[in-house]
Coordinates of C-alpha atoms and ligand atoms in Angstrom, one line a residue:
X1 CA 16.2 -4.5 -38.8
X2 CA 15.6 -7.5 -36.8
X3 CA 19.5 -9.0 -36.4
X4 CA 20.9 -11.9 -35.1
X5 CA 24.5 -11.4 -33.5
X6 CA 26.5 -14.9 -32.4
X7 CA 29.1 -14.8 -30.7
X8 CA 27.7 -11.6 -29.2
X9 CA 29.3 -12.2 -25.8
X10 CA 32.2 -12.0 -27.1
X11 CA 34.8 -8.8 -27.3
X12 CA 34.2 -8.1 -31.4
X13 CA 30.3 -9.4 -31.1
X14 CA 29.6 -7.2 -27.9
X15 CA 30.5 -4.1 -29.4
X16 CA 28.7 -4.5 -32.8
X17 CA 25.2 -5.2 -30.6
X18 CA 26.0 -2.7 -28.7
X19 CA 26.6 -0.3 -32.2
X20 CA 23.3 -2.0 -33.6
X21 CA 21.5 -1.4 -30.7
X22 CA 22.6 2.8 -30.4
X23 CA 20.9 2.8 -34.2
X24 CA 17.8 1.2 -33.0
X25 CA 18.3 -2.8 -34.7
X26 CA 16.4 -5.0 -32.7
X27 CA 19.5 -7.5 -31.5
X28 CA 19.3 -10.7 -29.8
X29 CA 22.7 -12.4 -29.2
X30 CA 23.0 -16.3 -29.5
X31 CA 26.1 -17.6 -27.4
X32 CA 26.8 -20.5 -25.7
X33 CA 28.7 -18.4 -23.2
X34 CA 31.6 -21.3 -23.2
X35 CA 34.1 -18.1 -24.2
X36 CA 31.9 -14.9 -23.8
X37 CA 30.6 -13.4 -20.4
X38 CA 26.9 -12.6 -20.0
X39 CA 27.8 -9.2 -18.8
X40 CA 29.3 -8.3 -21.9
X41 CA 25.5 -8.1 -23.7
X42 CA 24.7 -4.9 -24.2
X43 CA 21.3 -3.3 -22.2
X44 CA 18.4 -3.0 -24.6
X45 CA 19.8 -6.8 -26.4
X46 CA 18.5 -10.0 -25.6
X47 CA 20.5 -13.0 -24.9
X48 CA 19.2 -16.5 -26.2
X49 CA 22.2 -19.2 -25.1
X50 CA 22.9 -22.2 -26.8
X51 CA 25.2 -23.7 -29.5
X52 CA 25.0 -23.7 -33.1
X53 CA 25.8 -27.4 -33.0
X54 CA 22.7 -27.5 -32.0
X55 CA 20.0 -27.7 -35.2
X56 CA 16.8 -28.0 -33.6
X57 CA 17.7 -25.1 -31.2
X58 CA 19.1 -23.2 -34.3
X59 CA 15.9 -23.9 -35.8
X60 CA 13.5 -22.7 -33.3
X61 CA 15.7 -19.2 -32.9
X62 CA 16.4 -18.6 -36.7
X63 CA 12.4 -19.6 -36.9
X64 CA 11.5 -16.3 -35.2
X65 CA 12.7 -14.9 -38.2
X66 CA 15.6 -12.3 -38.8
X67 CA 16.7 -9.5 -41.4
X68 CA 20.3 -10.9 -40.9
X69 CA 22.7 -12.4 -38.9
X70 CA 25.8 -11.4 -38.1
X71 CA 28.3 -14.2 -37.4
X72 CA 31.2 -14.1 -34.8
X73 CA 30.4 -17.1 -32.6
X74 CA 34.4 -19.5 -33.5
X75 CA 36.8 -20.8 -31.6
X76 CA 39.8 -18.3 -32.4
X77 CA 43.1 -19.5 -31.1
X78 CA 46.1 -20.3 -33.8
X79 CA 48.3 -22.6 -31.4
X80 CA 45.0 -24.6 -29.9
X81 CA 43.7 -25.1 -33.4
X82 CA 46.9 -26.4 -34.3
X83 CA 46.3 -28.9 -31.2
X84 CA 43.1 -29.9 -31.3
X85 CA 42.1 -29.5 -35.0
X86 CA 38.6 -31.5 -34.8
X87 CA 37.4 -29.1 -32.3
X88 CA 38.3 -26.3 -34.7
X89 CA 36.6 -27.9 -37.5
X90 CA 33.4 -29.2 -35.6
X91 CA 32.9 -25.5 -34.2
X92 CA 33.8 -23.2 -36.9
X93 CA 32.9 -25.1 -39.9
X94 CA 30.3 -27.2 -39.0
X95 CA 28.4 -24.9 -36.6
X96 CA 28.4 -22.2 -39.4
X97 CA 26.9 -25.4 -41.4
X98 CA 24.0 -25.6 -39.5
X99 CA 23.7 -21.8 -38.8
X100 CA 23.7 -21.3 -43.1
X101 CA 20.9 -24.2 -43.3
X102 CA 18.9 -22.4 -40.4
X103 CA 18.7 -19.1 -42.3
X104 CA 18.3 -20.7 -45.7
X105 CA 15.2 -22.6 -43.5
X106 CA 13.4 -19.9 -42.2
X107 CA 14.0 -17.1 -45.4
X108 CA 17.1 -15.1 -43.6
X109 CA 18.5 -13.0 -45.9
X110 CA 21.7 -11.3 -45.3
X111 CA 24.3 -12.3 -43.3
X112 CA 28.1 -10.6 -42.2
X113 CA 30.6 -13.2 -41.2
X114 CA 33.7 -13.0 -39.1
X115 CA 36.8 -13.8 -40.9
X116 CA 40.4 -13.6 -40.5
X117 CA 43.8 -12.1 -41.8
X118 CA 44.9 -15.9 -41.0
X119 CA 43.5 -17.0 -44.9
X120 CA 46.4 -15.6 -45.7
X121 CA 48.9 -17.4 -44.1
X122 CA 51.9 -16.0 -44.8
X123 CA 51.4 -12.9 -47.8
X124 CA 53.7 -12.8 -50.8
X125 CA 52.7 -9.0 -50.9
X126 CA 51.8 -6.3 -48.4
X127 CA 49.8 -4.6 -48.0
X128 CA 47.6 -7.8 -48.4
X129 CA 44.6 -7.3 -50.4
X130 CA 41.8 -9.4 -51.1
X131 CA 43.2 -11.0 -54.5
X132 CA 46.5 -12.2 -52.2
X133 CA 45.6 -15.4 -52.4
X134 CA 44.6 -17.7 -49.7
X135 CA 47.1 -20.1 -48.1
X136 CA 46.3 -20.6 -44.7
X137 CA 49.4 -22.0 -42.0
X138 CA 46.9 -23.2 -39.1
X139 CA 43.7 -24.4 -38.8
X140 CA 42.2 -22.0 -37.3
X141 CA 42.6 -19.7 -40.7
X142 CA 41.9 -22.9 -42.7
X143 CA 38.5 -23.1 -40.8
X144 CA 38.0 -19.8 -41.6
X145 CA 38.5 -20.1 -45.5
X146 CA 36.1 -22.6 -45.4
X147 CA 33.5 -21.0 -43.8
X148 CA 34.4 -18.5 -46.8
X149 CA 34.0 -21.4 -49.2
X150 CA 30.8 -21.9 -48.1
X151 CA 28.8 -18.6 -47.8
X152 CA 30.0 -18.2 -51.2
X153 CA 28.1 -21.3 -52.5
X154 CA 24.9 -20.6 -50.8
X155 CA 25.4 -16.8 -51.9
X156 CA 25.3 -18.0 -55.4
X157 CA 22.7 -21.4 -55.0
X158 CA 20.5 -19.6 -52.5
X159 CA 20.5 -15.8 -53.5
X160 CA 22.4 -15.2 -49.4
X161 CA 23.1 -11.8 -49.2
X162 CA 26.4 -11.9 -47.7
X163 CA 30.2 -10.4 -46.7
X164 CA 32.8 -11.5 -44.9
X165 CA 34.8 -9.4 -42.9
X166 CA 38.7 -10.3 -42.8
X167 CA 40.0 -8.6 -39.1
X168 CA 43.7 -7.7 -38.6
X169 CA 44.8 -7.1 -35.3
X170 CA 41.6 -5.6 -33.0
X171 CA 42.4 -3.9 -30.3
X172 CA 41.0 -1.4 -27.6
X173 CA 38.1 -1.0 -25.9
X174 CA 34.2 0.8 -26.1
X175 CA 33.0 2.1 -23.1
X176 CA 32.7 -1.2 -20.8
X177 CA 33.5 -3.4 -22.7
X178 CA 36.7 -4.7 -23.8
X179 CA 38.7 -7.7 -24.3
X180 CA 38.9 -10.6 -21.6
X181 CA 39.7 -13.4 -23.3
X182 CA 40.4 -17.1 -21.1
X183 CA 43.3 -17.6 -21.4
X184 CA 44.4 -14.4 -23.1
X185 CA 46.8 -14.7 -26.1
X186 CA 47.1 -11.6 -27.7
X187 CA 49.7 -8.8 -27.2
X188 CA 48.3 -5.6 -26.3
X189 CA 46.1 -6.9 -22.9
X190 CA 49.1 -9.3 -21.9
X191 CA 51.4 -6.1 -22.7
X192 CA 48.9 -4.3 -19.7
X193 CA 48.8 -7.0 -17.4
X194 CA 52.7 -6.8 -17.3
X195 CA 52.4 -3.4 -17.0
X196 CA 49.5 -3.5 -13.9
X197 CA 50.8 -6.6 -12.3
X198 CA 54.9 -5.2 -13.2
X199 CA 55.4 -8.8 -14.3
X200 CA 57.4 -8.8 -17.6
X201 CA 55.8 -9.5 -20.6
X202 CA 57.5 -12.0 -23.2
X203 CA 58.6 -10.6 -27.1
X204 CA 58.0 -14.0 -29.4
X205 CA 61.0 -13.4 -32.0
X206 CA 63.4 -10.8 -32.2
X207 CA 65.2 -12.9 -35.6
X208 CA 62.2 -11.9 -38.1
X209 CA 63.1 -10.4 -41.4
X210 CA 61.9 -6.8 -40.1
X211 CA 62.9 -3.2 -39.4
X212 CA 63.5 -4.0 -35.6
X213 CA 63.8 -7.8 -35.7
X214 CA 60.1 -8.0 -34.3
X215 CA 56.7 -8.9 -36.2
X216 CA 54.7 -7.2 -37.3
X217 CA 50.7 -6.1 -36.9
X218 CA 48.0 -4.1 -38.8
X219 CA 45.9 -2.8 -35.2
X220 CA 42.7 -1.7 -35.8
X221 CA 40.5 -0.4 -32.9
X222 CA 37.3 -2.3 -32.1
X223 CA 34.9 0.3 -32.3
X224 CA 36.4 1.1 -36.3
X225 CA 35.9 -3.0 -37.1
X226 CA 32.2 -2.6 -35.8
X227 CA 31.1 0.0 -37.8
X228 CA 32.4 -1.5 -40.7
X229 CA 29.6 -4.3 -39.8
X230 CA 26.7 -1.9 -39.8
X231 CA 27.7 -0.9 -43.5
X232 CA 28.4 -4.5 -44.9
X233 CA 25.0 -5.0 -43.7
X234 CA 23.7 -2.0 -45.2
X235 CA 26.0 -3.0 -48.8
X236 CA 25.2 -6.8 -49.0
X237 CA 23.7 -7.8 -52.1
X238 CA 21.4 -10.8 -52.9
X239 CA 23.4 -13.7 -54.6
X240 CA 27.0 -11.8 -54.2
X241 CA 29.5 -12.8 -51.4
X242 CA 32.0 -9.5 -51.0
X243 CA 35.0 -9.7 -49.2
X244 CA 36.5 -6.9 -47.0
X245 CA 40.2 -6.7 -45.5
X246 CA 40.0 -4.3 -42.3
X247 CA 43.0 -2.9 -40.8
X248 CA 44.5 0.5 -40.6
X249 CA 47.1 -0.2 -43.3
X250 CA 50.0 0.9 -40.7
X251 CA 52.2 -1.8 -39.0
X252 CA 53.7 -2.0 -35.9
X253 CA 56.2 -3.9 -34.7
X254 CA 55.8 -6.2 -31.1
X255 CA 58.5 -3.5 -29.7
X256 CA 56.2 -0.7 -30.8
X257 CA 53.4 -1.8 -29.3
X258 CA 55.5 -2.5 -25.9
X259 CA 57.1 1.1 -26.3
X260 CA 53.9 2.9 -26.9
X261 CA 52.1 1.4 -24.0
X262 CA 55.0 2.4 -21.9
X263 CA 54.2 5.9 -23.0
X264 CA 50.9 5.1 -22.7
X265 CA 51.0 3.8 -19.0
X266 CA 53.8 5.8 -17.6
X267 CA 55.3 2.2 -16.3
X268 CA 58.3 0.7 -17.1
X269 CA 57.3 -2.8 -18.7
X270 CA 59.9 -5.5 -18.7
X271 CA 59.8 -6.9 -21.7
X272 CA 62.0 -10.6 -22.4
X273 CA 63.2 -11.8 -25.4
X274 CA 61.8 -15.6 -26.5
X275 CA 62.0 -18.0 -29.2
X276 CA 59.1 -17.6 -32.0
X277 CA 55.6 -19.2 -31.2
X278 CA 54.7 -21.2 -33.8
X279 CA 52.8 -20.3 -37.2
X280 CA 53.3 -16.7 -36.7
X281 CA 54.1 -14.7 -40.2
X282 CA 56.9 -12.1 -40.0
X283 CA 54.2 -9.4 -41.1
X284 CA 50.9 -8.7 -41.7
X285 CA 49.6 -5.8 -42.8
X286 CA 46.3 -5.0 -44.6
X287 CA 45.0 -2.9 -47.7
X288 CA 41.1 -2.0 -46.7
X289 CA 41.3 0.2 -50.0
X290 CA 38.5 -2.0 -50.8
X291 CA 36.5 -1.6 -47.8
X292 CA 37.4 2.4 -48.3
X293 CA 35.9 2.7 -51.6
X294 CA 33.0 0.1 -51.5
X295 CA 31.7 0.9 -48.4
X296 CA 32.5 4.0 -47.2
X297 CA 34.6 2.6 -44.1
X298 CA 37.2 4.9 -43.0
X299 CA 38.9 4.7 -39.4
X300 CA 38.1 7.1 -36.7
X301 CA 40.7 5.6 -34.1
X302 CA 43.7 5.0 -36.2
X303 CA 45.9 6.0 -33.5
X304 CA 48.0 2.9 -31.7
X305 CA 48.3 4.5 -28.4
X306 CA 44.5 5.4 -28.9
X307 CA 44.1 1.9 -28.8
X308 CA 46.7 1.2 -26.3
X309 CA 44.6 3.7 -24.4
X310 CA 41.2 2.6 -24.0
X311 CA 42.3 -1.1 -23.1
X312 CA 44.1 0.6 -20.1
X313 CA 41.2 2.5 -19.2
X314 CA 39.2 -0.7 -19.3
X315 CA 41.5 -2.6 -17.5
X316 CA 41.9 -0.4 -14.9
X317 CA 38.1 -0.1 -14.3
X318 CA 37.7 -3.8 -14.6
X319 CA 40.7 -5.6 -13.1
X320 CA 38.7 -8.9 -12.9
X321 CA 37.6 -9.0 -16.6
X322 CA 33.5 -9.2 -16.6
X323 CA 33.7 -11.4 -12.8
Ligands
UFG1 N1 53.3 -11.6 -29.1 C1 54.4 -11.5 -28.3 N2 54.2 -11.7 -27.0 C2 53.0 -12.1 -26.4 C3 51.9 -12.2 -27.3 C4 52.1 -12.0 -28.6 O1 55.5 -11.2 -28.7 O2 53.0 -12.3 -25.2 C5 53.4 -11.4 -30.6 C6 53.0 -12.5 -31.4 O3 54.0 -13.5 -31.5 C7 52.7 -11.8 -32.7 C8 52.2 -10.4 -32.2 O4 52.6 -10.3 -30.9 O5 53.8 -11.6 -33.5 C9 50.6 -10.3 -32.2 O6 50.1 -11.4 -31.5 P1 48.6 -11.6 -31.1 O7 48.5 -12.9 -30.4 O8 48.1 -10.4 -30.4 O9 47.9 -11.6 -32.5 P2 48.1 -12.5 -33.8 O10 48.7 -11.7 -34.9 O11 48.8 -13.8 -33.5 O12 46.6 -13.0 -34.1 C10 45.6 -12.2 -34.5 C11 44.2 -12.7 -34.1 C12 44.0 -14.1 -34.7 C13 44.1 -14.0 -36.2 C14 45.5 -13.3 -36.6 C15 45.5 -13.1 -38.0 O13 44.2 -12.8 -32.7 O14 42.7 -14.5 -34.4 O15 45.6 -12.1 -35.9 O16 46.8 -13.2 -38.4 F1 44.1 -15.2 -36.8

């Protein structure tokens, strides 16, 4: 197939074109490179840059027609979406706006979209599946529900072939690349970086209602979530909008993750307790029973310190992120 990745730049988008490039898909990435790093395109992809705020640009790429896209061009940050709301909106929701018109425009049939554990805000049940319903705490999940909202509506008006994709906790690495995010948020690469630099890395909450007073995280390596893309592609159906929790179904708690990379790393990593961060759920923890039995996903990597694991190994052989 001819596919479209946005947001293919990025850590999650990178590895699927690199997946859907190994199979043979011809793969062009759209990304404004504002977040991703133009070494992070896989050989044998092309990269188009621009913004999907953009219609006329949008236009003139979706108008060299597609079999699909796949969608993981957002903004992606809880606490800055909490900030700054309007950019959250404008990016996620509109942009995907003017991406669904684009396709709808030039005939593109079938599209995979990006979404988050964040609809759920915080579960009355877990495992979460996809009947939970959807309560988002920030805007950045809220953003995400209504991108949902949306593919939904053209699914049924337009006869879109879709699926969104609802990630836990990604983590790891695949070959060269891996995660550099700016500035970087998430646990597991800050947990390295204390253990490279032996700076000490910060636990946010050790009051949660939880087995060891930490929260709590379905991981799920990278390379697992991007095959999962290759077979919602394969699965989509015109007119139907299916929706897909991956995780691993295991969680682990912020001191697990900090113990196992201490195993992992054979360094001693300082870790400090600190007061909550805002809008973060005591646990989250997903059911992909769905995913298991509709299409055939199953993970390879399951493993936490296999995780743990190949981030180190990135990190060690890129110290300076894609510079
Ligand atoms: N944490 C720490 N110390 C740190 C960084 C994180 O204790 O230095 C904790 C967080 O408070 C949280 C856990 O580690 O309890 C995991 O935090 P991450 O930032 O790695 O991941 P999140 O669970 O906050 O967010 C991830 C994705 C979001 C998505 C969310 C779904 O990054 O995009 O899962 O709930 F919205």
């Amino acid at each position: 197939m001819k596919l479209l990745v946005t947001g293919g730049a990025g850590y999650v988008g990178s590895v699927v074109a690199s997946q859907l490039v190994a199979v043979d898909h011809e793969t062009v990435v759209l990304d404004d490179l504002s977040k991703g790093h133009a070494g992070a395109v896989p050989p044998g992809a092309r990269l188009v840059r621009g913004n999907l705020l953009d219609d006329e640009f949008l236009r003139g790429v979706l108008g060299e027609g597609f079999d699909g896209v796949l969608h993981f061009a957002a903004l992606s940050l809880v606490g800055e979406s909490v900030e700054e709301p309007g950019r959250y909106y404008r990016n996620n929701v509109c942009g995907t706006l003017g991406l669904l018109e684009a396709m709808r425009g030039a005939g593109v049939p079938r599209l995979v979209f990006s979404s988050t554990a964040a609809v759920y805000g915080e579960p009355r049940n877990v495992p979460i599946t996809e009947d939970e319903p959807a309560a988002p705490t920030n805007p950045y999940g809220a953003t995400k529900l209504a991108v949902d909202r949306m593919i939904s509506a053209y699914a049924t008006a337009h006869g879109l072939a879709a699926t969104s994709l609802r990630y836990f906790n990604v983590a790891g690495a695949s070959g060269t690349l891996g995660e550099a995010h700016e500035p970087e948020t998430h646990l597991i690469p800050l947990v390295l970086t204390a253990a490279a630099k032996e700076t000490p890395v910060r636990i946010f909450g050790a009051d949660y209602p939880t087995r060891d007073g930490t929260a709590i995280r379905d991981y799920i390596h990278v390379e697992d979530l991007g095959r999962a893309h290759l077979l919602a592609l394969e699965a989509a159906r015109p007119g139907m909008h299916d929706i897909y929790n991956l995780g691993n179904g295991a969680g682990f708690s912020v001191r697990d993750v900090v113990e196992a990379a201490r195993r992992v790393t054979g360094r001693n990593i300082e870790a400090i307790e600190a007061p909550r961060r805002a809008g973060d759920p005591p646990e989250l923890v997903a059911s992909s029973a769905k995913a298991r039995a509709e299409l055939g996903w199953k993970p390879e990597k399951p493993a936490l310190e296999d995780m743990i694991s190949d981030a180190w190994t990135w990190m060690m052989s890129h110290p300076n992120g894609y510079e």
